[in-house]
CSV table of C-alpha atoms in Angstrom, one decimal:
chain,number,residue,atom,x,y,z
M,9,ASN,CA,106.8,101.9,82.2
M,10,LEU,CA,108.5,101.8,85.6
M,11,ASN,CA,111.6,100.2,84.2
M,12,GLU,CA,112.5,103.1,81.9
M,13,SER,CA,114.8,105.7,83.4
M,14,PHE,CA,113.3,109.0,84.7
M,15,TYR,CA,113.0,111.7,82.1
M,16,ARG,CA,111.5,115.2,82.9
M,17,ASP,CA,109.7,117.1,80.2
M,18,GLU,CA,110.0,120.7,81.6
M,19,SER,CA,106.8,121.7,79.8
M,20,ARG,CA,104.7,119.3,81.9
M,21,PRO,CA,104.0,119.5,85.7
M,22,MET,CA,106.0,117.0,87.7
M,23,VAL,CA,104.5,114.9,90.5
M,24,PHE,CA,106.7,113.4,93.3
M,25,LEU,CA,105.1,110.1,94.0
M,26,SER,CA,105.6,108.8,97.6
M,27,HIS,CA,104.9,105.1,97.9
M,28,LYS,CA,105.8,101.8,99.4
M,29,HIS,CA,108.5,100.2,97.3
M,30,ASP,CA,107.1,96.7,97.5
M,31,GLU,CA,103.7,97.6,96.0
M,32,GLN,CA,104.8,97.7,92.4
M,33,GLU,CA,101.5,96.5,90.8
M,34,THR,CA,99.6,99.3,92.5
M,35,LEU,CA,102.3,101.8,91.6
M,36,GLN,CA,102.3,100.9,87.9
M,37,GLY,CA,98.6,101.6,87.7
M,38,VAL,CA,99.0,104.9,89.5
M,39,VAL,CA,102.0,106.0,87.3
M,40,ALA,CA,100.1,105.1,84.2
M,41,PHE,CA,97.0,107.0,85.4
M,42,LEU,CA,98.9,110.1,86.3
M,43,LYS,CA,100.8,110.1,83.0
M,44,GLU,CA,97.4,109.9,81.2
M,45,GLU,CA,96.5,113.1,83.1
M,46,GLY,CA,99.4,114.9,81.4
M,47,VAL,CA,102.1,115.0,84.1
M,48,ASP,CA,105.6,113.6,84.5
M,49,VAL,CA,105.9,111.3,87.6
M,50,TYR,CA,109.0,111.1,89.7
M,51,VAL,CA,109.6,107.7,91.3
M,52,ASP,CA,112.8,107.5,93.2
M,53,TRP,CA,113.9,104.0,92.1
M,54,MET,CA,113.4,105.0,88.4
M,55,ASP,CA,116.0,107.7,88.9
M,56,SER,CA,119.5,106.3,87.9
M,57,SER,CA,121.2,109.1,89.8
M,58,MET,CA,119.9,107.7,93.1
M,59,PRO,CA,122.2,105.6,95.2
M,60,ALA,CA,121.9,101.8,94.8
M,61,TYR,CA,121.3,101.4,98.6
M,62,THR,CA,119.4,103.7,100.9
M,63,ASN,CA,121.7,106.1,102.8
M,64,ALA,CA,122.0,109.7,103.8
M,65,GLU,CA,122.7,110.7,100.1
M,66,THR,CA,119.3,109.1,99.3
M,67,ALA,CA,117.6,111.4,101.9
M,68,HIS,CA,119.3,114.5,100.5
M,69,SER,CA,118.3,113.6,96.9
M,70,LEU,CA,114.7,113.0,97.9
M,71,LYS,CA,114.5,116.4,99.7
M,72,GLN,CA,115.7,118.1,96.5
M,73,LYS,CA,113.3,116.2,94.3
M,74,ILE,CA,110.4,117.0,96.6
M,75,LYS,CA,111.3,120.7,96.5
M,76,ILE,CA,111.5,120.9,92.7
M,77,ALA,CA,108.3,118.8,92.0
M,78,ASP,CA,105.2,120.8,91.3
M,79,LYS,CA,103.0,118.4,93.2
M,80,PHE,CA,103.3,115.7,95.9
M,81,ILE,CA,101.1,112.7,96.0
M,82,LEU,CA,101.2,109.9,98.6
M,83,VAL,CA,99.9,106.6,97.4
M,84,ALA,CA,98.1,106.0,100.7
M,85,THR,CA,98.1,102.2,101.1
M,86,PRO,CA,98.1,100.9,104.6
M,87,ASN,CA,101.7,99.8,104.2
M,88,ALA,CA,102.8,103.2,102.9
M,89,ILE,CA,101.1,104.9,105.8
M,90,ASN,CA,103.1,102.7,108.2
M,91,SER,CA,106.3,103.3,106.3
M,92,LYS,CA,108.8,105.6,108.1
M,93,TRP,CA,110.2,106.8,104.7
M,94,CYS,CA,106.7,107.7,103.3
M,95,ASN,CA,105.9,109.6,106.5
M,96,TRP,CA,109.2,111.4,106.3
M,97,GLU,CA,108.6,112.3,102.7
M,98,LEU,CA,105.1,113.5,103.5
M,99,GLY,CA,106.5,115.8,106.2
M,100,LEU,CA,109.0,117.2,103.7
M,101,GLY,CA,106.2,117.6,101.2
M,102,ASP,CA,104.2,119.5,103.7
M,103,ALA,CA,107.0,121.9,104.5
M,104,ALA,CA,108.0,122.4,100.8
M,105,LYS,CA,104.5,122.4,99.2
M,106,TYR,CA,101.9,122.7,102.0
M,107,LYS,CA,98.3,121.7,101.4
M,108,GLU,CA,97.7,123.4,98.0
M,109,HIS,CA,100.1,121.1,96.3
M,110,ILE,CA,99.8,117.8,98.3
M,111,ALA,CA,97.2,115.1,97.9
M,112,LEU,CA,96.7,111.6,99.1
M,113,LEU,CA,95.6,108.9,96.8
M,114,PRO,CA,93.9,106.5,99.1
M,115,ILE,CA,94.2,102.8,98.1
M,116,ASN,CA,92.3,101.0,100.8
M,117,LYS,CA,89.8,98.4,99.6
M,118,THR,CA,87.8,98.6,102.8
M,119,TYR,CA,87.8,102.4,103.0
M,120,GLU,CA,88.4,102.2,106.7
M,121,THR,CA,89.9,105.1,108.5
M,122,PHE,CA,93.7,105.2,108.9
M,123,ARG,CA,93.8,104.4,112.6
M,124,GLY,CA,97.0,105.7,114.2
M,125,ALA,CA,97.5,108.1,111.3
M,126,GLU,CA,94.6,110.5,111.9
M,127,TYR,CA,96.8,113.4,110.9
M,128,LEU,CA,96.3,112.3,107.2
M,129,ALA,CA,92.8,113.8,107.5
M,130,ILE,CA,94.3,117.3,107.2
M,131,TYR,CA,95.4,116.7,103.6
M,132,PRO,CA,93.4,116.9,100.4
M,133,TYR,CA,92.7,113.5,98.7
M,134,ILE,CA,92.0,112.2,95.3
M,135,ASP,CA,88.6,110.6,94.8
M,136,TYR,CA,86.4,109.5,91.9
M,137,GLU,CA,82.9,110.9,91.5
M,138,ASP,CA,80.4,108.7,89.6
M,139,GLY,CA,78.1,111.5,88.5
M,140,ASN,CA,75.4,110.7,91.1
M,141,SER,CA,76.4,113.1,93.8
M,142,LYS,CA,75.3,116.7,93.9
M,143,TYR,CA,76.7,120.0,94.9
M,144,THR,CA,75.0,122.0,97.6
M,145,ASN,CA,73.2,124.0,94.9
M,146,GLY,CA,71.6,120.8,93.6
M,147,SER,CA,73.5,120.4,90.4
M,148,HIS,CA,75.2,117.1,89.6
M,149,ILE,CA,78.9,116.6,90.0
M,150,GLN,CA,80.3,115.4,86.7
M,151,LYS,CA,82.0,112.0,86.6
M,152,GLY,CA,85.7,112.1,87.1
M,153,TYR,CA,88.6,112.4,89.5
M,154,TYR,CA,88.7,115.3,91.9
M,155,VAL,CA,91.0,116.6,94.6
M,156,LYS,CA,88.8,117.0,97.6
M,157,ASN,CA,89.7,119.3,100.4
M,158,LYS,CA,87.8,119.4,103.7
M,159,SER,CA,87.6,122.8,105.4
M,160,GLY,CA,87.3,123.4,109.1
M,161,ASN,CA,83.5,123.6,109.0
M,162,GLY,CA,83.3,120.1,107.4
M,163,ARG,CA,82.5,121.3,103.8
M,164,VAL,CA,84.4,119.7,101.0
M,165,SER,CA,85.7,121.7,98.0
M,166,LEU,CA,86.3,119.9,94.7
M,167,THR,CA,88.9,120.6,92.1
M,168,PRO,CA,89.0,118.5,89.0
M,169,LEU,CA,92.3,116.5,89.2
M,170,LYS,CA,93.5,117.8,85.8
M,171,ASP,CA,93.1,121.4,87.0
M,172,TRP,CA,94.8,120.7,90.3
M,173,LEU,CA,97.8,119.0,88.6
M,174,ILE,CA,98.5,122.0,86.4
M,175,SER,CA,97.8,124.7,89.0
M,176,LYS,CA,100.9,126.5,90.4
C-alpha cells in the first residue's frame, strides 16, 4: 500500500523506484509487482523523513537513498522520461550503481522509441517473455519477467528478474 510509511527489511534487497509522481495508478501496480518479487521498494513520498515540499534537502536525501539502495528502477513512462527529477535520479543511479544494478521498466502502450531520450537505450530493461521466443541455441525462453541487456554487438542477454533483484 502506497499510503503506509516506508519500512526497510534489511534481509531483503531494496529497490529505489524513480517515477513521475502524478502516475499513482501505474506506480501502485509496479510497487505491488516488485514486492511480490521479494524486495522492499523505496518511494520517496512514502518516506515520512522527506521534506513536505521539494527543496535542496530533498535532493540530498534522494542522493543518499539511491546510494544505499541495492537496485535502481526507472518506471519509464513518457512523462517520467520528460521529468527533470527522474532524469536527475537516473544520472545519480548511473553514477552510484552503473548498469549492473539499474533497469528501466518501460510503460509505453505503443512501444514507440523514446524520441529525444535515446540515451535510455544504454540501460537494461525489464520485459516479459511469453514462452514463445527462443534462445540462439533453439531452446525456448521460459515465461516470466527478465532484465534484458543489449551488448555492443546487438545481442541481448537475459537474467530472470528475481535473480537480478537479489544479485549484488
